[in-house]
PDB file of C-alpha atoms in Angstrom:
ATOM      1  CA  MET A   1      24.964 253.855 133.040  1.00 65.00           C
ATOM      2  CA  ASP A   2      22.141 256.342 133.178  1.00 73.00           C
ATOM      3  CA  THR A   3      23.081 259.939 133.849  1.00 74.00           C
ATOM      4  CA  PRO A   4      21.359 261.190 137.008  1.00 72.00           C
ATOM      5  CA  PRO A   5      18.840 263.944 136.345  1.00 71.00           C
ATOM      6  CA  THR A   6      19.967 267.514 136.903  1.00 70.00           C
ATOM      7  CA  VAL A   7      18.292 269.062 139.916  1.00 69.00           C
ATOM      8  CA  ALA A   8      17.561 272.767 139.669  1.00 64.00           C
ATOM      9  CA  LEU A   9      18.862 274.535 142.759  1.00 72.00           C
ATOM     10  CA  ASP A  10      17.447 277.775 144.078  1.00 80.00           C
ATOM     11  CA  PRO A  11      19.205 278.166 147.423  1.00 88.00           C
ATOM     12  CA  VAL A  12      18.202 280.765 149.949  1.00 90.00           C
ATOM     13  CA  LEU A  13      20.807 282.982 151.582  1.00 92.00           C
ATOM     14  CA  ALA A  14      20.098 282.040 155.186  1.00 93.00           C
ATOM     15  CA  ALA A  15      22.602 284.272 156.968  1.00 94.00           C
ATOM     16  CA  ASP A  16      25.419 286.625 156.112  1.00 95.00           C
ATOM     17  CA  THR A  17      27.794 289.073 157.729  1.00 96.00           C
ATOM     18  CA  TYR A  18      30.844 291.001 156.648  1.00 97.00           C
ATOM     19  CA  GLY A  19      33.283 293.552 158.001  1.00 98.00           C
ATOM     20  CA  LYS A  20      36.905 294.177 158.873  1.00 98.00           C
ATOM     21  CA  SER A  21      38.968 292.049 161.235  1.00 97.00           C
ATOM     22  CA  ARG A  22      42.156 292.642 163.173  1.00 97.00           C
ATOM     23  CA  VAL A  23      42.222 296.419 162.824  1.00 97.00           C
ATOM     24  CA  ARG A  24      45.246 297.453 164.887  1.00 97.00           C
ATOM     25  CA  LEU A  25      45.150 300.823 166.636  1.00 97.00           C
ATOM     26  CA  MET A  26      47.546 302.583 168.973  1.00 97.00           C
ATOM     27  CA  LYS A  27      46.606 306.025 170.287  1.00 96.00           C
ATOM     28  CA  LEU A  28      49.085 308.247 172.071  1.00 95.00           C
ATOM     29  CA  ALA A  29      47.459 311.155 173.897  1.00 94.00           C
ATOM     30  CA  ARG A  30      50.132 313.807 174.402  1.00 94.00           C
ATOM     31  CA  ARG A  31      49.263 315.716 177.560  1.00 94.00           C
ATOM     32  CA  ASP A  32      51.196 318.293 179.557  1.00 94.00           C
ATOM     33  CA  GLY A  33      53.754 316.415 181.590  1.00 93.00           C
ATOM     34  CA  ARG A  34      52.775 312.903 180.478  1.00 94.00           C
ATOM     35  CA  HIS A  35      51.601 310.691 177.657  1.00 96.00           C
ATOM     36  CA  ASP A  36      48.641 308.254 177.828  1.00 95.00           C
ATOM     37  CA  LEU A  37      48.883 305.127 175.671  1.00 95.00           C
ATOM     38  CA  LYS A  38      46.161 302.788 174.437  1.00 95.00           C
ATOM     39  CA  GLU A  39      46.655 299.862 172.062  1.00 97.00           C
ATOM     40  CA  MET A  40      43.813 297.712 170.777  1.00 96.00           C
ATOM     41  CA  THR A  41      42.693 295.283 168.085  1.00 97.00           C
ATOM     42  CA  LEU A  42      39.176 295.543 166.634  1.00 97.00           C
ATOM     43  CA  ASP A  43      36.861 293.273 164.659  1.00 98.00           C
ATOM     44  CA  ILE A  44      33.834 295.067 163.178  1.00 98.00           C
ATOM     45  CA  LEU A  45      31.016 293.100 161.569  1.00 98.00           C
ATOM     46  CA  PHE A  46      27.829 294.247 159.823  1.00 98.00           C
ATOM     47  CA  LYS A  47      24.469 292.565 159.359  1.00 97.00           C
ATOM     48  CA  GLY A  48      21.869 294.060 157.064  1.00 97.00           C
ATOM     49  CA  ASP A  49      20.568 294.261 153.500  1.00 96.00           C
ATOM     50  CA  PHE A  50      23.436 292.707 151.568  1.00 96.00           C
ATOM     51  CA  ALA A  51      21.748 289.821 149.749  1.00 95.00           C
ATOM     52  CA  SER A  52      22.078 291.503 146.339  1.00 95.00           C
ATOM     53  CA  CYS A  53      25.857 291.560 146.710  1.00 96.00           C
ATOM     54  CA  TYR A  54      26.016 287.814 147.298  1.00 95.00           C
ATOM     55  CA  GLU A  55      23.329 286.797 144.813  1.00 93.00           C
ATOM     56  CA  ALA A  56      23.830 289.242 141.950  1.00 95.00           C
ATOM     57  CA  GLY A  57      27.207 290.857 142.489  1.00 96.00           C
ATOM     58  CA  ASP A  58      25.489 294.200 143.135  1.00 96.00           C
ATOM     59  CA  ASN A  59      27.758 296.217 145.449  1.00 97.00           C
ATOM     60  CA  ARG A  60      25.593 299.315 145.868  1.00 97.00           C
ATOM     61  CA  ASN A  61      24.819 298.482 149.526  1.00 97.00           C
ATOM     62  CA  VAL A  62      28.379 297.543 150.418  1.00 97.00           C
ATOM     63  CA  LEU A  63      30.596 299.856 152.457  1.00 98.00           C
ATOM     64  CA  PRO A  64      34.156 298.762 151.627  1.00 98.00           C
ATOM     65  CA  THR A  65      35.946 297.079 154.494  1.00 98.00           C
ATOM     66  CA  ASP A  66      38.851 299.437 153.878  1.00 97.00           C
ATOM     67  CA  THR A  67      36.464 302.302 154.676  1.00 98.00           C
ATOM     68  CA  ILE A  68      35.508 300.536 157.911  1.00 97.00           C
ATOM     69  CA  LYS A  69      39.190 300.445 158.861  1.00 97.00           C
ATOM     70  CA  ASN A  70      39.694 304.099 157.959  1.00 97.00           C
ATOM     71  CA  THR A  71      36.673 305.090 160.053  1.00 97.00           C
ATOM     72  CA  VAL A  72      38.323 303.575 163.130  1.00 97.00           C
ATOM     73  CA  TYR A  73      41.382 305.780 162.687  1.00 97.00           C
ATOM     74  CA  VAL A  74      39.407 308.937 161.925  1.00 97.00           C
ATOM     75  CA  LEU A  75      37.122 308.590 164.947  1.00 97.00           C
ATOM     76  CA  ALA A  76      40.112 307.714 167.133  1.00 97.00           C
ATOM     77  CA  ARG A  77      41.758 310.957 166.023  1.00 97.00           C
ATOM     78  CA  LYS A  78      38.648 313.059 166.591  1.00 96.00           C
ATOM     79  CA  HIS A  79      37.635 311.679 169.989  1.00 96.00           C
ATOM     80  CA  GLU A  80      39.129 310.645 173.291  1.00 94.00           C
ATOM     81  CA  ILE A  81      39.235 306.910 173.993  1.00 96.00           C
ATOM     82  CA  ALA A  82      38.627 306.808 177.718  1.00 95.00           C
ATOM     83  CA  ALA A  83      37.122 303.302 177.701  1.00 97.00           C
ATOM     84  CA  ILE A  84      36.960 300.757 174.902  1.00 98.00           C
ATOM     85  CA  GLU A  85      33.252 300.142 175.587  1.00 98.00           C
ATOM     86  CA  GLU A  86      32.551 303.825 174.911  1.00 97.00           C
ATOM     87  CA  PHE A  87      34.628 303.888 171.715  1.00 97.00           C
ATOM     88  CA  ALA A  88      32.828 300.773 170.455  1.00 98.00           C
ATOM     89  CA  GLN A  89      29.471 302.501 170.989  1.00 98.00           C
ATOM     90  CA  ARG A  90      30.716 305.559 169.101  1.00 98.00           C
ATOM     91  CA  LEU A  91      31.666 303.379 166.128  1.00 98.00           C
ATOM     92  CA  ILE A  92      28.285 301.641 166.188  1.00 98.00           C
ATOM     93  CA  GLU A  93      26.427 304.958 166.268  1.00 98.00           C
ATOM     94  CA  HIS A  94      28.457 306.253 163.320  1.00 98.00           C
ATOM     95  CA  PHE A  95      27.923 303.201 161.118  1.00 98.00           C
ATOM     96  CA  LEU A  96      24.178 302.924 161.867  1.00 98.00           C
ATOM     97  CA  LYS A  97      23.607 306.653 161.305  1.00 98.00           C
ATOM     98  CA  ASN A  98      25.378 306.733 157.950  1.00 98.00           C
ATOM     99  CA  ASN A  99      24.381 303.326 156.542  1.00 98.00           C
ATOM    100  CA  PRO A 100      20.620 302.655 156.469  1.00 97.00           C
ATOM    101  CA  GLN A 101      21.250 299.253 154.879  1.00 98.00           C
ATOM    102  CA  VAL A 102      23.044 298.128 158.082  1.00 98.00           C
ATOM    103  CA  SER A 103      20.771 296.670 160.771  1.00 98.00           C
ATOM    104  CA  GLU A 104      23.375 295.522 163.307  1.00 98.00           C
ATOM    105  CA  VAL A 105      26.988 296.349 164.097  1.00 98.00           C
ATOM    106  CA  ARG A 106      29.152 294.148 166.291  1.00 98.00           C
ATOM    107  CA  VAL A 107      32.441 295.555 167.579  1.00 98.00           C
ATOM    108  CA  GLN A 108      34.796 293.145 169.299  1.00 98.00           C
ATOM    109  CA  MET A 109      37.782 294.842 170.918  1.00 98.00           C
ATOM    110  CA  THR A 110      40.882 293.628 172.698  1.00 98.00           C
ATOM    111  CA  GLU A 111      42.921 296.197 174.609  1.00 97.00           C
ATOM    112  CA  HIS A 112      46.586 295.296 175.009  1.00 96.00           C
ATOM    113  CA  LEU A 113      47.384 296.706 178.423  1.00 95.00           C
ATOM    114  CA  TRP A 114      50.399 298.889 179.092  1.00 94.00           C
ATOM    115  CA  SER A 115      51.450 299.917 182.596  1.00 93.00           C
ATOM    116  CA  ARG A 116      53.243 303.186 183.211  1.00 93.00           C
ATOM    117  CA  ILE A 117      56.966 303.265 184.072  1.00 95.00           C
ATOM    118  CA  ASP A 118      57.146 307.037 184.110  1.00 96.00           C
ATOM    119  CA  ALA A 119      55.519 309.976 182.307  1.00 96.00           C
ATOM    120  CA  THR A 120      56.505 308.769 178.824  1.00 96.00           C
ATOM    121  CA  ALA A 121      57.574 305.128 179.262  1.00 97.00           C
ATOM    122  CA  PHE A 122      55.478 301.948 179.511  1.00 95.00           C
ATOM    123  CA  SER A 123      55.728 298.165 179.915  1.00 96.00           C
ATOM    124  CA  ARG A 124      53.306 295.528 178.648  1.00 90.00           C
ATOM    125  CA  ALA A 125      51.059 294.224 181.440  1.00 85.00           C
ATOM    126  CA  SER A 126      49.684 290.707 181.964  1.00 84.00           C
ATOM    127  CA  GLY A 127      46.291 289.966 180.478  1.00 92.00           C
ATOM    128  CA  LYS A 128      44.156 291.770 177.925  1.00 97.00           C
ATOM    129  CA  ARG A 129      41.006 293.824 178.381  1.00 98.00           C
ATOM    130  CA  THR A 130      38.148 292.823 176.082  1.00 98.00           C
ATOM    131  CA  ALA A 131      34.785 294.163 175.023  1.00 98.00           C
ATOM    132  CA  VAL A 132      32.103 292.969 172.625  1.00 98.00           C
ATOM    133  CA  VAL A 133      29.494 295.640 171.903  1.00 98.00           C
ATOM    134  CA  THR A 134      26.572 294.806 169.622  1.00 98.00           C
ATOM    135  CA  GLY A 135      24.149 297.495 168.554  1.00 98.00           C
ATOM    136  CA  THR A 136      21.001 297.904 166.503  1.00 98.00           C
ATOM    137  CA  ARG A 137      18.734 300.923 166.188  1.00 97.00           C
ATOM    138  CA  ASP A 138      16.725 299.549 169.123  1.00 97.00           C
ATOM    139  CA  GLN A 139      19.264 298.275 171.649  1.00 97.00           C
ATOM    140  CA  VAL A 140      22.894 297.843 172.602  1.00 97.00           C
ATOM    141  CA  THR A 141      24.443 294.956 174.549  1.00 98.00           C
ATOM    142  CA  ILE A 142      27.827 295.349 176.221  1.00 98.00           C
ATOM    143  CA  ASP A 143      30.032 292.433 177.248  1.00 98.00           C
ATOM    144  CA  ALA A 144      33.335 293.250 178.916  1.00 98.00           C
ATOM    145  CA  GLY A 145      36.086 290.969 180.081  1.00 98.00           C
ATOM    146  CA  ILE A 146      39.657 289.875 180.697  1.00 98.00           C
ATOM    147  CA  ASP A 147      41.642 287.426 178.598  1.00 97.00           C
ATOM    148  CA  ASP A 148      44.870 285.531 179.282  1.00 95.00           C
ATOM    149  CA  LEU A 149      45.219 286.743 182.880  1.00 95.00           C
ATOM    150  CA  LEU A 150      48.107 284.609 184.179  1.00 94.00           C
ATOM    151  CA  ILE A 151      47.654 283.881 187.881  1.00 96.00           C
ATOM    152  CA  LEU A 152      49.197 281.340 190.268  1.00 95.00           C
ATOM    153  CA  ARG A 153      48.701 280.188 193.863  1.00 95.00           C
ATOM    154  CA  SER A 154      51.364 278.296 195.779  1.00 95.00           C
ATOM    155  CA  ALA A 155      49.198 277.404 198.806  1.00 95.00           C
ATOM    156  CA  GLY A 156      45.583 276.833 199.749  1.00 95.00           C
ATOM    157  CA  SER A 157      44.735 274.605 196.799  1.00 95.00           C
ATOM    158  CA  GLY A 158      44.112 270.861 196.667  1.00 95.00           C
ATOM    159  CA  PHE A 159      42.331 268.158 194.678  1.00 95.00           C
ATOM    160  CA  GLU A 160      40.975 265.122 196.532  1.00 97.00           C
ATOM    161  CA  GLY A 161      38.010 262.768 196.593  1.00 97.00           C
ATOM    162  CA  TYR A 162      37.616 262.361 192.825  1.00 97.00           C
ATOM    163  CA  ILE A 163      36.674 259.244 190.822  1.00 96.00           C
ATOM    164  CA  LYS A 164      39.456 256.683 190.475  1.00 97.00           C
ATOM    165  CA  ASP A 165      39.284 253.906 187.935  1.00 96.00           C
ATOM    166  CA  ARG A 166      41.887 251.491 186.560  1.00 97.00           C
ATOM    167  CA  TYR A 167      43.376 254.234 184.362  1.00 96.00           C
ATOM    168  CA  THR A 168      43.789 256.823 187.125  1.00 96.00           C
ATOM    169  CA  THR A 169      47.381 257.645 188.037  1.00 93.00           C
ATOM    170  CA  LEU A 170      46.922 261.152 189.481  1.00 92.00           C
ATOM    171  CA  PRO A 171      47.648 261.186 193.227  1.00 92.00           C
ATOM    172  CA  GLU A 172      45.446 263.142 195.607  1.00 94.00           C
ATOM    173  CA  THR A 173      46.917 266.278 197.140  1.00 92.00           C
ATOM    174  CA  ASN A 174      45.932 269.025 199.546  1.00 94.00           C
ATOM    175  CA  ASP A 175      48.923 271.194 198.632  1.00 92.00           C
ATOM    176  CA  ARG A 176      49.535 271.958 194.976  1.00 92.00           C
ATOM    177  CA  ILE A 177      50.422 274.806 192.647  1.00 93.00           C
ATOM    178  CA  PHE A 178      47.246 276.245 191.112  1.00 94.00           C
ATOM    179  CA  GLN A 179      48.058 278.088 187.869  1.00 95.00           C
ATOM    180  CA  THR A 180      45.705 279.278 185.156  1.00 95.00           C
ATOM    181  CA  ALA A 181      45.286 281.727 182.280  1.00 95.00           C
ATOM    182  CA  LEU A 182      41.878 283.101 183.184  1.00 97.00           C
ATOM    183  CA  LEU A 183      39.323 284.257 180.625  1.00 98.00           C
ATOM    184  CA  ALA A 184      36.309 286.138 182.011  1.00 98.00           C
ATOM    185  CA  THR A 185      33.417 287.770 180.158  1.00 98.00           C
ATOM    186  CA  TRP A 186      30.569 289.595 181.876  1.00 98.00           C
ATOM    187  CA  ARG A 187      27.504 291.488 180.646  1.00 98.00           C
ATOM    188  CA  TYR A 188      26.444 294.933 181.819  1.00 98.00           C
ATOM    189  CA  LYS A 189      22.778 295.862 182.107  1.00 96.00           C
ATOM    190  CA  SER A 190      23.498 299.553 181.420  1.00 94.00           C
ATOM    191  CA  ARG A 191      25.268 301.267 178.531  1.00 93.00           C
ATOM    192  CA  SER A 192      26.228 304.305 180.651  1.00 94.00           C
ATOM    193  CA  LEU A 193      28.712 303.324 183.346  1.00 96.00           C
ATOM    194  CA  ASP A 194      32.177 304.156 184.584  1.00 97.00           C
ATOM    195  CA  PHE A 195      33.501 301.295 182.458  1.00 98.00           C
ATOM    196  CA  ASN A 196      37.121 301.811 183.482  1.00 97.00           C
ATOM    197  CA  GLY A 197      36.259 301.855 187.176  1.00 98.00           C
ATOM    198  CA  GLN A 198      34.004 298.805 186.864  1.00 98.00           C
ATOM    199  CA  TRP A 199      36.640 296.845 184.958  1.00 98.00           C
ATOM    200  CA  GLU A 200      39.412 297.647 187.429  1.00 97.00           C
ATOM    201  CA  ALA A 201      37.190 296.766 190.407  1.00 98.00           C
ATOM    202  CA  ILE A 202      35.993 293.485 188.865  1.00 98.00           C
ATOM    203  CA  ARG A 203      39.576 292.517 188.012  1.00 97.00           C
ATOM    204  CA  ALA A 204      40.577 293.234 191.620  1.00 96.00           C
ATOM    205  CA  ALA A 205      37.674 291.120 192.919  1.00 98.00           C
ATOM    206  CA  ILE A 206      38.696 288.231 190.665  1.00 97.00           C
ATOM    207  CA  LEU A 207      42.291 288.389 191.878  1.00 96.00           C
ATOM    208  CA  ASP A 208      41.325 288.697 195.540  1.00 97.00           C
ATOM    209  CA  THR A 209      38.935 285.748 195.390  1.00 97.00           C
ATOM    210  CA  PHE A 210      41.466 283.613 193.530  1.00 97.00           C
ATOM    211  CA  ALA A 211      44.136 284.407 196.128  1.00 97.00           C
ATOM    212  CA  THR A 212      42.043 283.799 199.247  1.00 96.00           C
ATOM    213  CA  HIS A 213      39.440 281.146 198.390  1.00 97.00           C
ATOM    214  CA  PRO A 214      40.117 277.728 200.041  1.00 96.00           C
ATOM    215  CA  SER A 215      40.213 275.811 196.766  1.00 97.00           C
ATOM    216  CA  ARG A 216      39.143 272.167 196.560  1.00 97.00           C
ATOM    217  CA  SER A 217      39.270 272.207 192.748  1.00 97.00           C
ATOM    218  CA  VAL A 218      39.512 274.631 189.850  1.00 97.00           C
ATOM    219  CA  GLN A 219      35.730 274.331 189.498  1.00 98.00           C
ATOM    220  CA  HIS A 220      35.283 275.279 193.151  1.00 98.00           C
ATOM    221  CA  THR A 221      37.318 278.480 192.826  1.00 98.00           C
ATOM    222  CA  LEU A 222      35.790 279.377 189.462  1.00 98.00           C
ATOM    223  CA  HIS A 223      32.325 279.299 191.037  1.00 98.00           C
ATOM    224  CA  ALA A 224      33.511 281.386 193.987  1.00 98.00           C
ATOM    225  CA  ILE A 225      34.906 284.043 191.629  1.00 98.00           C
ATOM    226  CA  GLY A 226      31.690 284.267 189.621  1.00 98.00           C
ATOM    227  CA  LYS A 227      29.554 284.375 192.748  1.00 98.00           C
ATOM    228  CA  GLN A 228      31.652 287.202 194.222  1.00 98.00           C
ATOM    229  CA  VAL A 229      31.471 289.303 191.051  1.00 98.00           C
ATOM    230  CA  LEU A 230      27.682 289.005 190.852  1.00 98.00           C
ATOM    231  CA  ALA A 231      27.332 289.797 194.570  1.00 98.00           C
ATOM    232  CA  ALA A 232      29.563 292.862 194.483  1.00 98.00           C
ATOM    233  CA  PHE A 233      28.562 294.422 191.152  1.00 98.00           C
ATOM    234  CA  PRO A 234      24.818 294.929 190.619  1.00 97.00           C
ATOM    235  CA  ASP A 235      25.361 296.238 187.071  1.00 97.00           C
ATOM    236  CA  VAL A 236      26.676 292.804 186.014  1.00 98.00           C
ATOM    237  CA  THR A 237      23.904 290.394 184.977  1.00 98.00           C
ATOM    238  CA  GLU A 238      26.014 287.331 184.123  1.00 98.00           C
ATOM    239  CA  ILE A 239      29.601 286.164 183.982  1.00 98.00           C
ATOM    240  CA  GLN A 240      31.333 283.371 182.078  1.00 98.00           C
ATOM    241  CA  LEU A 241      34.708 282.087 183.235  1.00 98.00           C
ATOM    242  CA  THR A 242      37.246 279.785 181.613  1.00 98.00           C
ATOM    243  CA  MET A 243      40.151 278.558 183.730  1.00 97.00           C
ATOM    244  CA  PRO A 244      42.479 276.026 182.070  1.00 96.00           C
ATOM    245  CA  ASN A 245      44.505 274.163 184.665  1.00 92.00           C
ATOM    246  CA  LYS A 246      48.160 274.840 183.853  1.00 91.00           C
ATOM    247  CA  HIS A 247      49.903 271.957 185.572  1.00 90.00           C
ATOM    248  CA  ALA A 248      53.106 272.155 187.614  1.00 91.00           C
ATOM    249  CA  LEU A 249      54.471 268.621 187.986  1.00 89.00           C
ATOM    250  CA  LEU A 250      56.552 267.678 191.016  1.00 90.00           C
ATOM    251  CA  VAL A 251      60.011 266.564 189.906  1.00 94.00           C
ATOM    252  CA  ASP A 252      61.245 263.244 191.301  1.00 94.00           C
ATOM    253  CA  LEU A 253      64.710 263.918 192.764  1.00 95.00           C
ATOM    254  CA  SER A 254      65.053 260.574 194.556  1.00 97.00           C
ATOM    255  CA  ARG A 255      67.500 259.266 191.943  1.00 95.00           C
ATOM    256  CA  PHE A 256      69.881 261.998 193.102  1.00 96.00           C
ATOM    257  CA  GLY A 257      69.389 261.153 196.765  1.00 97.00           C
ATOM    258  CA  LEU A 258      67.293 264.250 197.390  1.00 96.00           C
ATOM    259  CA  ASP A 259      63.794 264.801 198.695  1.00 96.00           C
ATOM    260  CA  ASN A 260      61.393 267.286 197.113  1.00 95.00           C
ATOM    261  CA  PRO A 261      59.067 268.858 199.671  1.00 93.00           C
ATOM    262  CA  ASN A 262      56.913 270.599 197.030  1.00 90.00           C
ATOM    263  CA  GLU A 263      59.681 272.940 195.930  1.00 92.00           C
ATOM    264  CA  ILE A 264      60.937 271.822 192.501  1.00 92.00           C
ATOM    265  CA  PHE A 265      58.349 271.603 189.680  1.00 92.00           C
ATOM    266  CA  LEU A 266      58.164 271.164 185.929  1.00 94.00           C
ATOM    267  CA  PRO A 267      55.683 273.720 184.542  1.00 93.00           C
ATOM    268  CA  THR A 268      53.668 272.464 181.574  1.00 90.00           C
ATOM    269  CA  ASP A 269      50.616 273.781 179.742  1.00 82.00           C
ATOM    270  CA  GLU A 270      49.939 270.870 177.360  1.00 87.00           C
ATOM    271  CA  PRO A 271      47.761 268.991 177.869  1.00 91.00           C
ATOM    272  CA  SER A 272      45.810 271.075 180.364  1.00 91.00           C
ATOM    273  CA  GLY A 273      42.524 270.685 182.168  1.00 93.00           C
ATOM    274  CA  TYR A 274      39.726 272.813 180.701  1.00 96.00           C
ATOM    275  CA  ILE A 275      37.166 274.215 183.131  1.00 97.00           C
ATOM    276  CA  GLU A 276      34.393 276.602 182.110  1.00 98.00           C
ATOM    277  CA  ALA A 277      31.115 277.793 183.593  1.00 98.00           C
ATOM    278  CA  LYS A 278      28.583 280.613 183.324  1.00 98.00           C
ATOM    279  CA  LEU A 279      26.785 282.165 186.310  1.00 98.00           C
ATOM    280  CA  VAL A 280      23.668 284.318 185.959  1.00 98.00           C
ATOM    281  CA  ARG A 281      21.479 286.153 188.421  1.00 93.00           C
ATOM    282  CA  ARG A 282      18.363 284.338 189.604  1.00 86.00           C
TER     283      ARG A 282
END
């Protein structure tokens, strides 16, 4: 058998990025009469002039990822962290200023929310605050959001009038438990805002719309939430929402001689419906 000819390969490095992931940070601000607590996880990624590292093993343009991690802790010690969006911008400014080989820095942050019990005690709250801030020397984009916000309605939700084929077993209902773990991400058009105030107000708008909207489906309420956020917050240019339908199945108690007027349920999250949409301003 003939040996196939050897083909000389000269591949091109089409894209590359590197950085540090899952940097854990907790900052305790010790103030007179109270402590303020923030806990977050950061992913920091660089784009830039790093081809020589990949192609020739030349590390002269490489800032060690351990240094990236250390920078997070040093800047956290030197500066207040009022809002994660502001801290992300501070990190971006530092890395771009001190590393000319870096053309873009992306900081993805998740804030693990703690609610205050008293001046020096806290409990973990539902949901996580998120931010993805991407910066170059020309522009910065800021996406904020909420992840894993567990919410439930026990009235005002139904699902009727859908397609039924020979495999459909789901009964129609105008009274069901509506439960989801909401993920929302929105983009700001400005990099100088009251980010904490905006986030709290948007979260409140999401919760209020979820609680009061006459829901004909998860899709219907998702759209209502996005529409309300865009209407109420002019600094938001777009919003993406994911709302998995966490089912609560009515338990059949007839074998025990009992009725079940929508009171006893089996909660289950697998499998779940997956509903997602993005709304943008016209």
